[in-house]
CSV table of C-alpha atoms in Angstrom, one decimal:
chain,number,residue,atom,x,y,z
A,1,UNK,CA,-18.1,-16.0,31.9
A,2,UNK,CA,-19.1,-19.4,30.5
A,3,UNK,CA,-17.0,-21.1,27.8
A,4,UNK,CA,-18.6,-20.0,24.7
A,5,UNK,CA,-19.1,-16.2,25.5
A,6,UNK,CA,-15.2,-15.6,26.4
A,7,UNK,CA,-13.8,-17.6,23.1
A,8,UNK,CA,-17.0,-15.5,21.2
A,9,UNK,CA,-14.6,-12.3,22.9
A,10,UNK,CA,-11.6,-14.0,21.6
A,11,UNK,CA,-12.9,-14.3,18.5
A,12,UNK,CA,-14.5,-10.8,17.7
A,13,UNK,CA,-12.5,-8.0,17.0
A,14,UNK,CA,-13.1,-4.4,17.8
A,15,UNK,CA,-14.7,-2.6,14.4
A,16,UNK,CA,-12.2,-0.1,14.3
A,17,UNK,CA,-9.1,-3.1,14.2
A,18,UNK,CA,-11.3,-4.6,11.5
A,19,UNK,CA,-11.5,-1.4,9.7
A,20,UNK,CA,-7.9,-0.9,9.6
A,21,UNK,CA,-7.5,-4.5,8.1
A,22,UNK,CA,-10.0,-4.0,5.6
A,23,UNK,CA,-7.5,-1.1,4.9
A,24,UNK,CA,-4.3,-2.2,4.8
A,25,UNK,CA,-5.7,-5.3,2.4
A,26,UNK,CA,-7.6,-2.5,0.3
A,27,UNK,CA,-4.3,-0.9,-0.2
A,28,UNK,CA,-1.9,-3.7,-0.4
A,29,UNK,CA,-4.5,-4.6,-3.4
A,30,UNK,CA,-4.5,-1.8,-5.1
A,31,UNK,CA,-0.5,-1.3,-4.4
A,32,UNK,CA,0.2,-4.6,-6.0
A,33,UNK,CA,-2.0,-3.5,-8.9
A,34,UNK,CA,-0.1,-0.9,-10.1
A,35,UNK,CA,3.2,-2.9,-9.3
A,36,UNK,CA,1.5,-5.6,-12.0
A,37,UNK,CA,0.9,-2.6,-14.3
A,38,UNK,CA,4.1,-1.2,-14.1
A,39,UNK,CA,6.1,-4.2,-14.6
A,40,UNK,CA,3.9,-4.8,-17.1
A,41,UNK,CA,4.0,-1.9,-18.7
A,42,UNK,CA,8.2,-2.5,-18.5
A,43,UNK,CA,7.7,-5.8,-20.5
A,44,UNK,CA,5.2,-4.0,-23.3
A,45,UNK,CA,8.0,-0.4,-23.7
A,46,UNK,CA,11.3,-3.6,-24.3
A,47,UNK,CA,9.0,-5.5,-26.4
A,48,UNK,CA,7.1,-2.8,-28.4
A,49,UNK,CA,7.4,0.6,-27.4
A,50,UNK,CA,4.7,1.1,-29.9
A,51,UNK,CA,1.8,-0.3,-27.7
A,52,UNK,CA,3.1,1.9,-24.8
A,53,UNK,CA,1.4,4.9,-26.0
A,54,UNK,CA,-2.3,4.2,-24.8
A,55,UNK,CA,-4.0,4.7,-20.9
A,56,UNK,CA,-1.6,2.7,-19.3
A,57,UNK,CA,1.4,4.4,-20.4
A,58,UNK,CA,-0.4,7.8,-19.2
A,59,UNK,CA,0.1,10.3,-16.4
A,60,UNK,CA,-3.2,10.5,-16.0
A,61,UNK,CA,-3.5,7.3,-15.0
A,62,UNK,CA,-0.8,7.0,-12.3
A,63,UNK,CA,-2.0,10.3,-11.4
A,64,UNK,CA,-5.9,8.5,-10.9
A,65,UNK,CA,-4.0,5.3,-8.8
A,66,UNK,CA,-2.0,7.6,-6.7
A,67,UNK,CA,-5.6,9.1,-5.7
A,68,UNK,CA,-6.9,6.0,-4.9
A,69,UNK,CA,-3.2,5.0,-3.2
A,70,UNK,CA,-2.7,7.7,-1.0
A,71,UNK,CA,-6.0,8.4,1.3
A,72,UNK,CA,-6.1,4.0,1.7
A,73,UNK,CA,-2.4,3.6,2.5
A,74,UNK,CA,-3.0,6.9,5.3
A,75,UNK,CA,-6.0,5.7,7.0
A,76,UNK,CA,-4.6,2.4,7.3
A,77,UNK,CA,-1.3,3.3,8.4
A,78,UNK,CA,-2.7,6.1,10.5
A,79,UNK,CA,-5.5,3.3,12.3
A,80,UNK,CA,-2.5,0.7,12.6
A,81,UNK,CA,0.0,3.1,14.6
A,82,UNK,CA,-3.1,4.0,17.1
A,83,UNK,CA,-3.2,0.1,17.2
A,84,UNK,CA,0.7,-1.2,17.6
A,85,UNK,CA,2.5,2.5,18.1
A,86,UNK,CA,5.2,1.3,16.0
A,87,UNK,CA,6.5,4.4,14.4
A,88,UNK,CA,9.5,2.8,12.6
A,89,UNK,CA,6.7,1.5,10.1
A,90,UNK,CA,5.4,4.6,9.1
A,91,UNK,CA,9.4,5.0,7.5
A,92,UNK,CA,8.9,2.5,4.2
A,93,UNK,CA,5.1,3.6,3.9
A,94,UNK,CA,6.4,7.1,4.1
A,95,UNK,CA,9.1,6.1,1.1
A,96,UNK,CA,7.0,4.4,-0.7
A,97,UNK,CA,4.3,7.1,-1.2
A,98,UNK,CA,6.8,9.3,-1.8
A,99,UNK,CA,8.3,7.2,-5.1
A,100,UNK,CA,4.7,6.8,-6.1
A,101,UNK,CA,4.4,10.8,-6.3
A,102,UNK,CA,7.7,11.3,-7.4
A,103,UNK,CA,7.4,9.1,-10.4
A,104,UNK,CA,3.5,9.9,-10.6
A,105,UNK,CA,4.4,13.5,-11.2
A,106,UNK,CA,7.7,13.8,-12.8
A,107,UNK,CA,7.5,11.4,-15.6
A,108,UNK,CA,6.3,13.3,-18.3
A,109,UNK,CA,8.9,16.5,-17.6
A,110,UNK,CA,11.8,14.8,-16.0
A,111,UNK,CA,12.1,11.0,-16.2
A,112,UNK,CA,11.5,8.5,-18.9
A,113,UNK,CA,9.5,5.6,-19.0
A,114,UNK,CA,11.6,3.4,-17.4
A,115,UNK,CA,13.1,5.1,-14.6
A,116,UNK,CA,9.0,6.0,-13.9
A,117,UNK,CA,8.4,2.2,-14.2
A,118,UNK,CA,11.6,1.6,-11.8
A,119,UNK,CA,10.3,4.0,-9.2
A,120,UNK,CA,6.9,3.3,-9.0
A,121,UNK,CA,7.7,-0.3,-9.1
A,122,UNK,CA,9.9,0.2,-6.0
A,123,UNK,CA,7.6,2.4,-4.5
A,124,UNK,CA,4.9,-0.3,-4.7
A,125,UNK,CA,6.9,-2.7,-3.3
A,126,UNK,CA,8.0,-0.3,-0.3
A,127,UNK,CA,4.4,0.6,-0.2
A,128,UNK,CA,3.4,-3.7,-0.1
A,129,UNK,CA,5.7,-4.5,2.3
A,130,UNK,CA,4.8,-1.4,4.7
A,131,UNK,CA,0.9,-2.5,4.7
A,132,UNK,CA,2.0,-6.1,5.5
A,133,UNK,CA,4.4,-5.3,8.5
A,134,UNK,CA,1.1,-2.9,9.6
A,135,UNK,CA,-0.9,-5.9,9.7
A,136,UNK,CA,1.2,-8.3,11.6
A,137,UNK,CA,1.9,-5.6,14.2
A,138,UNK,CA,-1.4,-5.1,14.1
A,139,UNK,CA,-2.1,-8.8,15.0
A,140,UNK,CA,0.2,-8.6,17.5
A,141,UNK,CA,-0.7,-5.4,19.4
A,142,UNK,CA,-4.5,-7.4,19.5
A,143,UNK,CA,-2.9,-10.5,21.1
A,144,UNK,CA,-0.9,-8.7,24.0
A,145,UNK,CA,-3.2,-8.5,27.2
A,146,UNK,CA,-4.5,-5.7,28.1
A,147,UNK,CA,-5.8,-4.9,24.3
């Protein structure tokens, strides 16, 4: 193999690795999204609970970002383990999802506003961090011969 065609090897990665990165970005996006929004939202209920009351404030609409959440944050994590087999990071994605739902689905009938806010703020932050350990042991399982 000449010079040029094994560092064009290097260089390329397999679709499905790429695929999972595009993923795990996707969703650390879209987690970090709703952590803005809920803080956000935190800030707007101490300063004026008033303006609280319109989309952002709604089940509905942490109902519509857990939908977009969940199948992202799955198929990443999911591609990422068949990359790195690193189970112990399925654990904080695992927690993380499930403060999303918790606070997704019981705010209206069981928590207020800001234990909601708390949760899903933590649960974004569980859910951040997850995607970003995913990725380096991605990178990593990619640099180890043999992959």
């Amino acid at each position: 193999m000449t010079g040029t065609a094994c560092m064009s090897a290097v260089i390329k990665a397999p679709a499905k690795t790429m695929t999972g990165s595009v993923l795990d970005r996707a969703a650390i996006c879209v987690s970090a999204a709703c952590l803005v929004q809920c803080l956000l939202l935190s800030l707007t209920l101490l300063i004026a609970p008033v303006l609280s009351l319109g989309v952002f404030g709604s089940d509905a609409f942490h109902r519509v970002l857990l939908a977009v959440i969940l199948p992202l944050s799955v198929a990443a994590f999911a591609l990422g383990y068949r990359a790195h087999r690193s189970a112990g990071l399925l654990l904080p994605g695992a927690v993380g999802l499930g403060l999303l739902f918790l606070a997704a689905f019981l705010e209206a009938r069981v928590l207020g506003p800001l234990t909601a806010s708390a949760l899903t703020s933590l649960g974004g932050l569980c859910l951040m961090a997850a995607h970003w350990l995913n990725l380096r042991q991605r990178r990593r399982a990619r640099m180890r011969p043999g992959h």
